[in-house]
Coordinates of C-alpha atoms and ligand atoms in Angstrom, one line a residue:
X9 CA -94.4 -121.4 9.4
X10 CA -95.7 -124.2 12.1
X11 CA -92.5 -123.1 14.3
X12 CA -93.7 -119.1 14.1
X13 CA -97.9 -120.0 14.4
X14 CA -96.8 -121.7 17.7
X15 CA -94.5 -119.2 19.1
X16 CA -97.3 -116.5 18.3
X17 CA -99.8 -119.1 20.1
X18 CA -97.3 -119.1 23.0
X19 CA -96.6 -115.6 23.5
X20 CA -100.9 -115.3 23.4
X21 CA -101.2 -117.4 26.2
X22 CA -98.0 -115.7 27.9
X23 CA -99.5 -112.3 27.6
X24 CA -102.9 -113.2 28.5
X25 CA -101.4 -115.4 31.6
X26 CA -99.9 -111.7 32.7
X27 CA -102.6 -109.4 32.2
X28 CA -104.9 -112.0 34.0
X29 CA -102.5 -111.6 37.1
X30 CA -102.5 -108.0 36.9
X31 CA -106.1 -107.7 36.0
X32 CA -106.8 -110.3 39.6
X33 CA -104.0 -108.9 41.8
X34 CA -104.0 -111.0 45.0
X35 CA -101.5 -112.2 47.4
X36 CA -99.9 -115.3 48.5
X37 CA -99.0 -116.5 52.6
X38 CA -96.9 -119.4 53.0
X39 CA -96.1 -120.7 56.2
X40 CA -94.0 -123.2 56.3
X41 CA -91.4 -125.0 59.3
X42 CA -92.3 -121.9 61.4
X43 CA -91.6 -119.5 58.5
X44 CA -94.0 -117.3 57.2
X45 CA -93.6 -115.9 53.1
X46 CA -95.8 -113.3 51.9
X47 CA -95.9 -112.2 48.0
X48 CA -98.0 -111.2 45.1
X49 CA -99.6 -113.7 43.1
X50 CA -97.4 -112.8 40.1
X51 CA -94.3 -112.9 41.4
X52 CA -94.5 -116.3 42.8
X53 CA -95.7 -117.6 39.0
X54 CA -93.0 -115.8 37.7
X55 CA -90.9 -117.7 40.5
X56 CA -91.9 -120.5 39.6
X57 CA -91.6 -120.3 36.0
X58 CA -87.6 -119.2 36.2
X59 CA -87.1 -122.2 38.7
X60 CA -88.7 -125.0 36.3
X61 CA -86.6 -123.2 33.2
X62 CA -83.3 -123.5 35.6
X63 CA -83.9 -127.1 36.3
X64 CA -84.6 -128.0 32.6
X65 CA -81.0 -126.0 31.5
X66 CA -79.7 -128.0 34.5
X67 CA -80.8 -131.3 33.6
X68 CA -79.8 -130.6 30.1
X69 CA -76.2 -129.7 31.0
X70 CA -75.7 -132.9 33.4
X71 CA -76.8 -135.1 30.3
X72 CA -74.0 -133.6 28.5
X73 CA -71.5 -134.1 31.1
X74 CA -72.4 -137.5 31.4
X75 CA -72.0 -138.2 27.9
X76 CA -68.8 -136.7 26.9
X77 CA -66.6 -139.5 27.4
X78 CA -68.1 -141.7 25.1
X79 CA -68.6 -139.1 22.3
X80 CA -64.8 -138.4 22.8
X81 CA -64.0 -141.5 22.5
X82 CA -65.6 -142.1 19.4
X83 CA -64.3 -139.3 17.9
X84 CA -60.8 -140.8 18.6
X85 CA -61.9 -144.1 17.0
X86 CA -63.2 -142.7 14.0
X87 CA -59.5 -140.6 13.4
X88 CA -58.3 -143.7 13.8
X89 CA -59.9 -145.5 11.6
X90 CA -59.6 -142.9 8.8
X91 CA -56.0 -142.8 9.3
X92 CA -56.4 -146.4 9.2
X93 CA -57.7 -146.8 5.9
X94 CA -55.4 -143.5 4.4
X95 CA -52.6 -146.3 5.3
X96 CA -54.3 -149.3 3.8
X97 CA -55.1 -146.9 0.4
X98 CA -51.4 -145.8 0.5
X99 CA -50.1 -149.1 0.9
X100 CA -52.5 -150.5 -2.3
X101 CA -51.0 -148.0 -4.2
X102 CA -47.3 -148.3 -3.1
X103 CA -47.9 -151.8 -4.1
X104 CA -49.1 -151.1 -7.6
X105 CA -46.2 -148.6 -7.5
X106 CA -43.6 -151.8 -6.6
X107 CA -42.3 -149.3 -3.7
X108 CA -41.6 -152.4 -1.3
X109 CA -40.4 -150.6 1.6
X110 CA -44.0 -148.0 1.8
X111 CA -45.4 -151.1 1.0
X112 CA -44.3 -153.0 4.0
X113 CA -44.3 -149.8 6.5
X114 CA -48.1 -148.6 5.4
X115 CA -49.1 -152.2 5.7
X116 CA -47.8 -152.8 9.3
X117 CA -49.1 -148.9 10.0
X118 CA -53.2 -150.2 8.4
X119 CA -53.1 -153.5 11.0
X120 CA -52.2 -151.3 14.3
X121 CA -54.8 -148.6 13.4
X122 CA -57.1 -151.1 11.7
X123 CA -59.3 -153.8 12.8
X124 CA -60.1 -155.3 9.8
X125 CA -57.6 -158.4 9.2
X126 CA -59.4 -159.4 5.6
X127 CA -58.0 -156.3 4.2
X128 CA -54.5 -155.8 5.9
X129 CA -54.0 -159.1 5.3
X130 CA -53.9 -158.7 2.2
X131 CA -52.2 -155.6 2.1
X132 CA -49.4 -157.4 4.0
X133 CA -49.6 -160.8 1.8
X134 CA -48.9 -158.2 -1.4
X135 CA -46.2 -156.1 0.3
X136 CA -44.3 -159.4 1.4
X137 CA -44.7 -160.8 -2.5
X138 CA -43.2 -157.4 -3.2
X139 CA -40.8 -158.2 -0.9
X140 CA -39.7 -161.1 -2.1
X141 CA -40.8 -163.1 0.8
X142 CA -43.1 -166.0 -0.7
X143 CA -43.0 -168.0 2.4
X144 CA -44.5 -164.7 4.5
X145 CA -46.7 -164.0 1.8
X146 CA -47.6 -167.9 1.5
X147 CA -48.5 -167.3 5.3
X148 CA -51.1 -164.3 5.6
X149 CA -52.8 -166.3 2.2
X150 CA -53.5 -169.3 4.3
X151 CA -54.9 -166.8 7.2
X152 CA -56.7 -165.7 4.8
X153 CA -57.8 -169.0 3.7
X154 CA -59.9 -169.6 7.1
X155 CA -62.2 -166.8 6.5
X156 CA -64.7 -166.9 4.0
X157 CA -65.0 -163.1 3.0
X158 CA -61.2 -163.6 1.7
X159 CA -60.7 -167.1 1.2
X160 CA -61.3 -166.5 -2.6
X161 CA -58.5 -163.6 -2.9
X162 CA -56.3 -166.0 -0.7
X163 CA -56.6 -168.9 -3.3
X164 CA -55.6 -166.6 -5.9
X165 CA -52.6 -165.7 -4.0
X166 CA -51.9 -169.2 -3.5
X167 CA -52.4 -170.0 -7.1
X168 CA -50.4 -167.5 -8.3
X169 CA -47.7 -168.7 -5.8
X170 CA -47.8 -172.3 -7.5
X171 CA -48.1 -171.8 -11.2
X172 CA -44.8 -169.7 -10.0
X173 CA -43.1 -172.6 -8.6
X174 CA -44.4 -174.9 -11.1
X175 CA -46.2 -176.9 -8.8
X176 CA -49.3 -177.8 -11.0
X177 CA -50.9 -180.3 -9.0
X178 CA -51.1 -177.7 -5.8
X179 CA -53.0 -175.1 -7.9
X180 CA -55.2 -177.2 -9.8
X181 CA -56.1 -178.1 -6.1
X182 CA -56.5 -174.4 -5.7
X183 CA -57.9 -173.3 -9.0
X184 CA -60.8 -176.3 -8.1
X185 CA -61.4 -174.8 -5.1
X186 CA -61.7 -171.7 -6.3
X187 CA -64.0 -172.7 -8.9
X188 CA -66.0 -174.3 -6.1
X189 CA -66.8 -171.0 -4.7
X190 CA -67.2 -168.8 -7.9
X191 CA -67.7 -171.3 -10.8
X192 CA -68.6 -169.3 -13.3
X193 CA -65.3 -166.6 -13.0
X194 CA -63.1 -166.3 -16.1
X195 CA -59.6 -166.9 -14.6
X196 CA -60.7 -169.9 -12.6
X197 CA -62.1 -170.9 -15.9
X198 CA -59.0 -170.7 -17.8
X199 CA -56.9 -171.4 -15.5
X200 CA -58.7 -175.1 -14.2
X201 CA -58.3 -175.6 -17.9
X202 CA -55.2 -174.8 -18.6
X203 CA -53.9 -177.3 -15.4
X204 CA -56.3 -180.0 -16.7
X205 CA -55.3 -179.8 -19.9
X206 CA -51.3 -180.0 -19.0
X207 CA -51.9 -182.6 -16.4
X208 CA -53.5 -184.3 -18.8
X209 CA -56.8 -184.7 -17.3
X210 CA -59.1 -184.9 -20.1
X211 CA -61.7 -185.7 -18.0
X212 CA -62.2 -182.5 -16.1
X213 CA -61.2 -181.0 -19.2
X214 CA -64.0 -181.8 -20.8
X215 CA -66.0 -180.2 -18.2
X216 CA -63.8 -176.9 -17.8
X217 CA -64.2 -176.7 -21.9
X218 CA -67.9 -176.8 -21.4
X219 CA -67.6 -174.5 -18.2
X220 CA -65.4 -172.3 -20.6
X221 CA -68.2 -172.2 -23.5
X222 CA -71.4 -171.3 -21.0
X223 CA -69.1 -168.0 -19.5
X224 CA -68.5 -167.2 -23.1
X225 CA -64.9 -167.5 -22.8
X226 CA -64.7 -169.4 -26.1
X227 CA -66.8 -169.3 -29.2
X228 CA -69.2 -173.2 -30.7
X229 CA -66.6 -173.6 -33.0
X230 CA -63.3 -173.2 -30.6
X231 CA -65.6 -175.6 -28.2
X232 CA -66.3 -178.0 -30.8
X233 CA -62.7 -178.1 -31.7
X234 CA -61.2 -178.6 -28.3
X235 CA -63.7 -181.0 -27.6
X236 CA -62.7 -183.2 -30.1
X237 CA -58.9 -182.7 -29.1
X238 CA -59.6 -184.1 -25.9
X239 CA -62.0 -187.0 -27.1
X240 CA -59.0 -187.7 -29.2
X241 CA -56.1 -187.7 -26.1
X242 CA -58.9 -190.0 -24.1
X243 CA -58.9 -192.2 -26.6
X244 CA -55.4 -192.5 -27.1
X245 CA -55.3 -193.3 -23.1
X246 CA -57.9 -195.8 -23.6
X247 CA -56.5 -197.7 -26.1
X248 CA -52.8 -197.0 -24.2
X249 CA -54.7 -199.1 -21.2
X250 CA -55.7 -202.0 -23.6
X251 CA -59.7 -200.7 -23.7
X252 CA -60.5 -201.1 -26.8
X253 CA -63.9 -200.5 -26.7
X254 CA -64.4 -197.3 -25.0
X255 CA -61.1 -195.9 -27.2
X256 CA -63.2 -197.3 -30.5
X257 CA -66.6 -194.9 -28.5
X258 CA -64.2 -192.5 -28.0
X259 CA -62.8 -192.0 -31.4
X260 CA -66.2 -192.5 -32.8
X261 CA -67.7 -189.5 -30.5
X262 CA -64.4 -187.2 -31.6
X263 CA -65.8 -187.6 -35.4
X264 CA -69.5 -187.4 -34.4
X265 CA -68.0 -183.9 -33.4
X266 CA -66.0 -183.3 -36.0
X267 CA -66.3 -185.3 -38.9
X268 CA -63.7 -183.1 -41.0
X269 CA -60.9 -183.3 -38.5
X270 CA -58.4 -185.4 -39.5
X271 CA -56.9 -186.6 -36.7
X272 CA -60.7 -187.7 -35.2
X273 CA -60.9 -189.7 -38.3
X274 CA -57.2 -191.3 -38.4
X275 CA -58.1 -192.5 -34.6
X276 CA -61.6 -193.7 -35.6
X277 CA -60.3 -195.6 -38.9
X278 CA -57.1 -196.7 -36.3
X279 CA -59.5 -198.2 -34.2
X280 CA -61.8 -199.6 -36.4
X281 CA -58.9 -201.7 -38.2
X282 CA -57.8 -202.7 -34.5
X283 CA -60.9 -204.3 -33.7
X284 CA -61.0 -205.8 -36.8
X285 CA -63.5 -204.2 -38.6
X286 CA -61.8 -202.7 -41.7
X287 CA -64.7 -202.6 -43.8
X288 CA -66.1 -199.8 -41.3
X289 CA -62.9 -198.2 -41.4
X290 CA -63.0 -198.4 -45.5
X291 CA -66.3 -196.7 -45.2
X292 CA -65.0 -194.0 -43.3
X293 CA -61.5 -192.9 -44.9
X294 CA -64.1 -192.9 -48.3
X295 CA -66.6 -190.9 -46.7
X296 CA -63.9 -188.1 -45.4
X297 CA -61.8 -188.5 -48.1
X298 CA -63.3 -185.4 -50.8
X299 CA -63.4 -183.0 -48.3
X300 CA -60.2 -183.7 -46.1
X301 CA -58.1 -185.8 -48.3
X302 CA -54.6 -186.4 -46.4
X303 CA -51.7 -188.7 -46.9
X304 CA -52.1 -190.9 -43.1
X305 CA -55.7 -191.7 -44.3
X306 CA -54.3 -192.8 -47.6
X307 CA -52.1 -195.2 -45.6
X308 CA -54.5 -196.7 -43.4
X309 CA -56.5 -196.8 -46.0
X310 CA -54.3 -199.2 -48.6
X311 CA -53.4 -201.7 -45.9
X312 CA -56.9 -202.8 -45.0
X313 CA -56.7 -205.3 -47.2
X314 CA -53.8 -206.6 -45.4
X315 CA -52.7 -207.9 -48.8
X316 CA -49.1 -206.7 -49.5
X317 CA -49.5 -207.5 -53.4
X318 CA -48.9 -204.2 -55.0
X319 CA -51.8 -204.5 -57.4
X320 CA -53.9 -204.7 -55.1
X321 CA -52.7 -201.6 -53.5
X322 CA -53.3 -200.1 -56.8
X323 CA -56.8 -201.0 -56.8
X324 CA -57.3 -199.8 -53.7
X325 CA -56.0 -196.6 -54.6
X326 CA -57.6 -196.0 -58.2
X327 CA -60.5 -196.3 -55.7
X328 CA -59.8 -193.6 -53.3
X329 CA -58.6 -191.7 -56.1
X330 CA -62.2 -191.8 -57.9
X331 CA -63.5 -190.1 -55.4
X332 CA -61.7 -186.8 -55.9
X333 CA -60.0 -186.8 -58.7
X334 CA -58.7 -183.1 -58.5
X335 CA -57.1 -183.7 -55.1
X336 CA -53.5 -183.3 -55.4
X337 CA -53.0 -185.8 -52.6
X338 CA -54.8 -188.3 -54.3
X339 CA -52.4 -187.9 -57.4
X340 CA -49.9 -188.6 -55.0
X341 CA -51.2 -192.0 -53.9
X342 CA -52.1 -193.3 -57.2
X343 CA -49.0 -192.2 -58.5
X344 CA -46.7 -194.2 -55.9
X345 CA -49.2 -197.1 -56.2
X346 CA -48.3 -197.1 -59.7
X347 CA -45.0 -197.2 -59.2
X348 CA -45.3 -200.2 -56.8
X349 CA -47.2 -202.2 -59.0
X350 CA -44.5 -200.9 -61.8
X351 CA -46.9 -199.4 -64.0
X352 CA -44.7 -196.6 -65.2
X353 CA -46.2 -195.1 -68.0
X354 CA -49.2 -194.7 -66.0
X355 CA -47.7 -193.6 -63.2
X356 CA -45.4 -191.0 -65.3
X357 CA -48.4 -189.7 -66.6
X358 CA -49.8 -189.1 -63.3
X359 CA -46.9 -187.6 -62.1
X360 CA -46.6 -185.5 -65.1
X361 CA -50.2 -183.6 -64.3
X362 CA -49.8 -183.2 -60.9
X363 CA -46.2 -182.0 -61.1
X364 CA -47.4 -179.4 -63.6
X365 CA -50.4 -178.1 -61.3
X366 CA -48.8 -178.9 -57.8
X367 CA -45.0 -179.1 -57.7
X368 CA -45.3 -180.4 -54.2
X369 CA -42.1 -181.4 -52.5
X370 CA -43.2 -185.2 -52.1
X371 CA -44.2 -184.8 -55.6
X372 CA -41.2 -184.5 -57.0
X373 CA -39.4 -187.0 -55.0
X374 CA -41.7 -189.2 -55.6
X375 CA -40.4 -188.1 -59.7
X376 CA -37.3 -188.9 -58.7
X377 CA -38.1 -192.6 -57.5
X378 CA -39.9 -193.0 -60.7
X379 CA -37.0 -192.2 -62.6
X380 CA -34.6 -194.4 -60.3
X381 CA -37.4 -197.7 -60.3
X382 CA -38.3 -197.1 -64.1
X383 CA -35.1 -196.4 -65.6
X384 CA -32.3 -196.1 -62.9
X385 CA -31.4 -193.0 -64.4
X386 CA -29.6 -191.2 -61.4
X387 CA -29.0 -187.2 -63.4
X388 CA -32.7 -187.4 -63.8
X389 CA -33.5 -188.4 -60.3
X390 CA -31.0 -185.7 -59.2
X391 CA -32.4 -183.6 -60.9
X392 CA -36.1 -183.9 -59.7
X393 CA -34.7 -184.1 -56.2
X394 CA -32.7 -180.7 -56.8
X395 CA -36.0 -179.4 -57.5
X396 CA -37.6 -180.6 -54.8
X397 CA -35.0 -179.5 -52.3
X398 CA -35.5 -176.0 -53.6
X399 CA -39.6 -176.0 -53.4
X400 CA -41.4 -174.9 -50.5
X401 CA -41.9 -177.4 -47.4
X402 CA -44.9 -179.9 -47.9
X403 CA -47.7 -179.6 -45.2
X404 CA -46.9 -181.2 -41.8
X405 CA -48.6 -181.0 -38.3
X406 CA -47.4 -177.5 -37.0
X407 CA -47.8 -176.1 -33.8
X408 CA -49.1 -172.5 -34.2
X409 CA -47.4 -171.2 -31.2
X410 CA -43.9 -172.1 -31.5
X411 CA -44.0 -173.2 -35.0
X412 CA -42.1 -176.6 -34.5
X413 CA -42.7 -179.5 -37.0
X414 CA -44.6 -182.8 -35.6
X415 CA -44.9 -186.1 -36.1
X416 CA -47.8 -186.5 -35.3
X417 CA -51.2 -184.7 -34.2
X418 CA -51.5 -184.1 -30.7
X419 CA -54.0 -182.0 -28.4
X420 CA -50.8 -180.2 -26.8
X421 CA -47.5 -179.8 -28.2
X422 CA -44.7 -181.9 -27.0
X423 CA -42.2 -179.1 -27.7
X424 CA -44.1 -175.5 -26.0
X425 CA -47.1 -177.3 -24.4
X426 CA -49.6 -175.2 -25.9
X427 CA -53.3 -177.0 -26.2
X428 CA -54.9 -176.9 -29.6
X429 CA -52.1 -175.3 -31.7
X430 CA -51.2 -178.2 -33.8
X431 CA -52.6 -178.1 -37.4
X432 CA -52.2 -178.9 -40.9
X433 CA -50.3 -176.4 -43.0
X434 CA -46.9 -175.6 -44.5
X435 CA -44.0 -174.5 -42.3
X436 CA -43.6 -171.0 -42.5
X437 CA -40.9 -170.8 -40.9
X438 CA -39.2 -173.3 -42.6
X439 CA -39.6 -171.4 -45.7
X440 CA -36.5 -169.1 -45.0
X441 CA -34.2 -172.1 -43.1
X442 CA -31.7 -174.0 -45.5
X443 CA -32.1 -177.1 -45.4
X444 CA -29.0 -179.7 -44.3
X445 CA -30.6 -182.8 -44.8
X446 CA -30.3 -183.7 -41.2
X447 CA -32.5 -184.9 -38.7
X448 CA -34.6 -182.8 -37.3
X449 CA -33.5 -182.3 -33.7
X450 CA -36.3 -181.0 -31.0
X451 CA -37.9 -177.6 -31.6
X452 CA -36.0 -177.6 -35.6
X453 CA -38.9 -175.9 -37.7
X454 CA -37.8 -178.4 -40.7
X455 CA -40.4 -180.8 -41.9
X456 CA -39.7 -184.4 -41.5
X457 CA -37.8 -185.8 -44.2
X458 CA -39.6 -187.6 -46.8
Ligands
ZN10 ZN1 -45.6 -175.7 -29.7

């Protein structure tokens, strides 16, 4: 609309420029260099006006020449650079595809036409994994290690390359350094924790796990649990290097966490009896007992007294066993309490109720030594033990991953190496396994004997 207002205005003035010329006709004389012109007005404007047009279309067109080159040559740099990155995208996805050799030709195709090392380096690091060529691959990683826009990618790289090659303390290194730059990313997470945890350092464990919790990678209760686990290991390590007193603050933290965990308690009442202070420890099988009643606290629990006289084992045991009565398990340690102290009838009768509500295997053997101590009648015993042989296992300390049988509780498994698997329960695998009587060898799924 402006455009059109502005050509009208121009062609006003044009046409009233004209018929002022041919309304004042005149003439013009120029001498010039002994040369002498003479014209009419208007056809030395119109001169003129065609001569400044001609220079202006001139000028224009010189501009142009001038600056053809340089558009040429970034037209050449731009096909370049999109046949540059039509490589690079061909080469990602002949890597996804595991096609090593479009891998490795696209990649060396994306570095000639590209000048972008961060991303053909990585192309080329992944199309010489492809290749099979860890050292090669190992190589563009550490390039890619000196530049801070792929140093994270390279770590990963790296890391990969060691948890490959089993070399846990070189990507722990890694995975920390990684977690230096992005701390709150979940596979650094998981995997710092995971190295910590097999490397045993409980220390930065402990951090990782609470790292681990803030992301949301695992839930208060996984947290709490795992904490404990480790409080428990530091303890153990503590007490392994003849501290006493920070494995006792160890322990004691581990049950602050979790005061129904069993194995917090066993180590906090272990401790506590170490340093001499059984009473404590007294207070604290008694306190755990009605909720998490198990047969290690029963045993620390009658030799506080360091007295060996069976009655006053028994006493001990009538105690724990007043405060649950119900508990199966503390039938079981009044019952062979009873026996020690050779009170058979009561001990039969014991026996008799908790056989009839909880045929447990240790239940019945622990018939069978009744029969043998009271009476030494060996059918009866073979009997009881016949029976027990055919009941399902008792509960043991069973890793949930590989489902091997443990002596005792420990934050990883000594057979797979999963962290936080062991727990409580019956063998299920056990269940459908005939048992030979022999001992259980490494990874056997058999309970412990006895
Ligand atoms: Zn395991």
């Amino acid at each position: 609309m402006r455009r059109a207002f502005f050509l009208i205005v121009q062609a006003g003035i044009a046409i009233a420029a004209a018929l002022f010329l041919v309304e004042h006709p005149g003439s013009v004389t120029i001498e010039w260099l002994g040369y002498q012109a003479h014209t009419e007005m208007g056809v030395l404007v119109l001169a003129v006006l065609i001569i400044i047009v001609a220079a202006a279309l001139f000028y224009r067109a010189w501009r142009a020449l001038l600056g053809a080159p340089g558009s040429i040559a970034r037209n050449r740099s731009q096909s370049r650079r999109m046949r540059g990155y039509q490589a690079l995208t061909q080469g990602m996805v002949a890597v996804a595809a595991g096609d090593v050799e479009s891998a490795s030709k696209l990649s060396r195709k994306a570095d000639t036409l590209l000048d972008e090392p961060p991303l053909t380096m990585l192309l080329a690091a992944q199309a010489a994994q492809l290749h099979g060529d860890d050292s090669a691959a190992a190589r563009y990683f550490e390039r890619m290690l000196e530049r801070s826009e792929t140093e994270f990618l390279a770590l990963r790289g790296l890391l990969s390359q060691a948890m490959r090659d089993d070399d846990h303390l070189r990507a722990l290194e890694l995975a920390q350094r990684a977690r230096a730059i992005r701390p709150m990313t979940p596979w650094v997470i998981r995997t710092c924790l995971e190295l910590e945890v097999r490397m045993r350092r409980w220390v930065e464990a402990q951090d990782s796990l609470v790292a681990a919790q803030r992301a949301g990678l695992i839930d208060a209760d996984t947290a709490r649990r795992q904490k404990t686990a480790v409080l428990i290991e530091r303890s153990r390590e503590a007490e392994a290097a003849e501290n006493l007193d920070a494995a006792q603050s160890l322990a004691h933290q581990a049950t602050g966490l979790s005061p129904l965990f069993v194995p917090a308690v066993l180590r906090e009442a272990h401790m506590l009896e170490r340093t001499e202070r059984p009473r404590q420890a007294a207070k604290l099988i008694e306190k755990t007992w009605p909720k998490a009643a198990h047969p290690d606290l029963a045993e620390i629990y009658l030799r506080l007294d360091r007295d060996e006289d069976p009655l006053v084992r028994l006493r001990r045991a009538e105690r724990l066993y007043a405060l649950a009565p119900g508990e199966p398990e503390s039938g079981l340690v009044l019952a062979r309490a009873q026996i020690g102290a050779e009170h058979w009838a009561q001990a039969r009768e014991t026996l008799k109720a908790l056989v009839d509500r909880a045929p447990s295997r240790r239940a019945l053997r622990t018939m069978a030594d009744l029969e043998h101590g009271e009476s030494h009648d060996a059918e009866a015993a073979r009997s009881w033990l016949l029976r027990a042989d055919s009941a399902g296992p008792d509960e043991a300390w069973v890793c949930q991953a590989c489902g091997s049988v443990l002596p005792v509780w420990s934050a990883v498994c000594t057979h797979c190496g999963a962290f936080d698997t062991i727990v409580w329960t019956k063998p299920v695998a056990a269940m459908h396994l005939p048992f030979h009587g022999a001992e259980p060898t490494a990874g056997s799924t058999l309970p412990p004997p006895g």
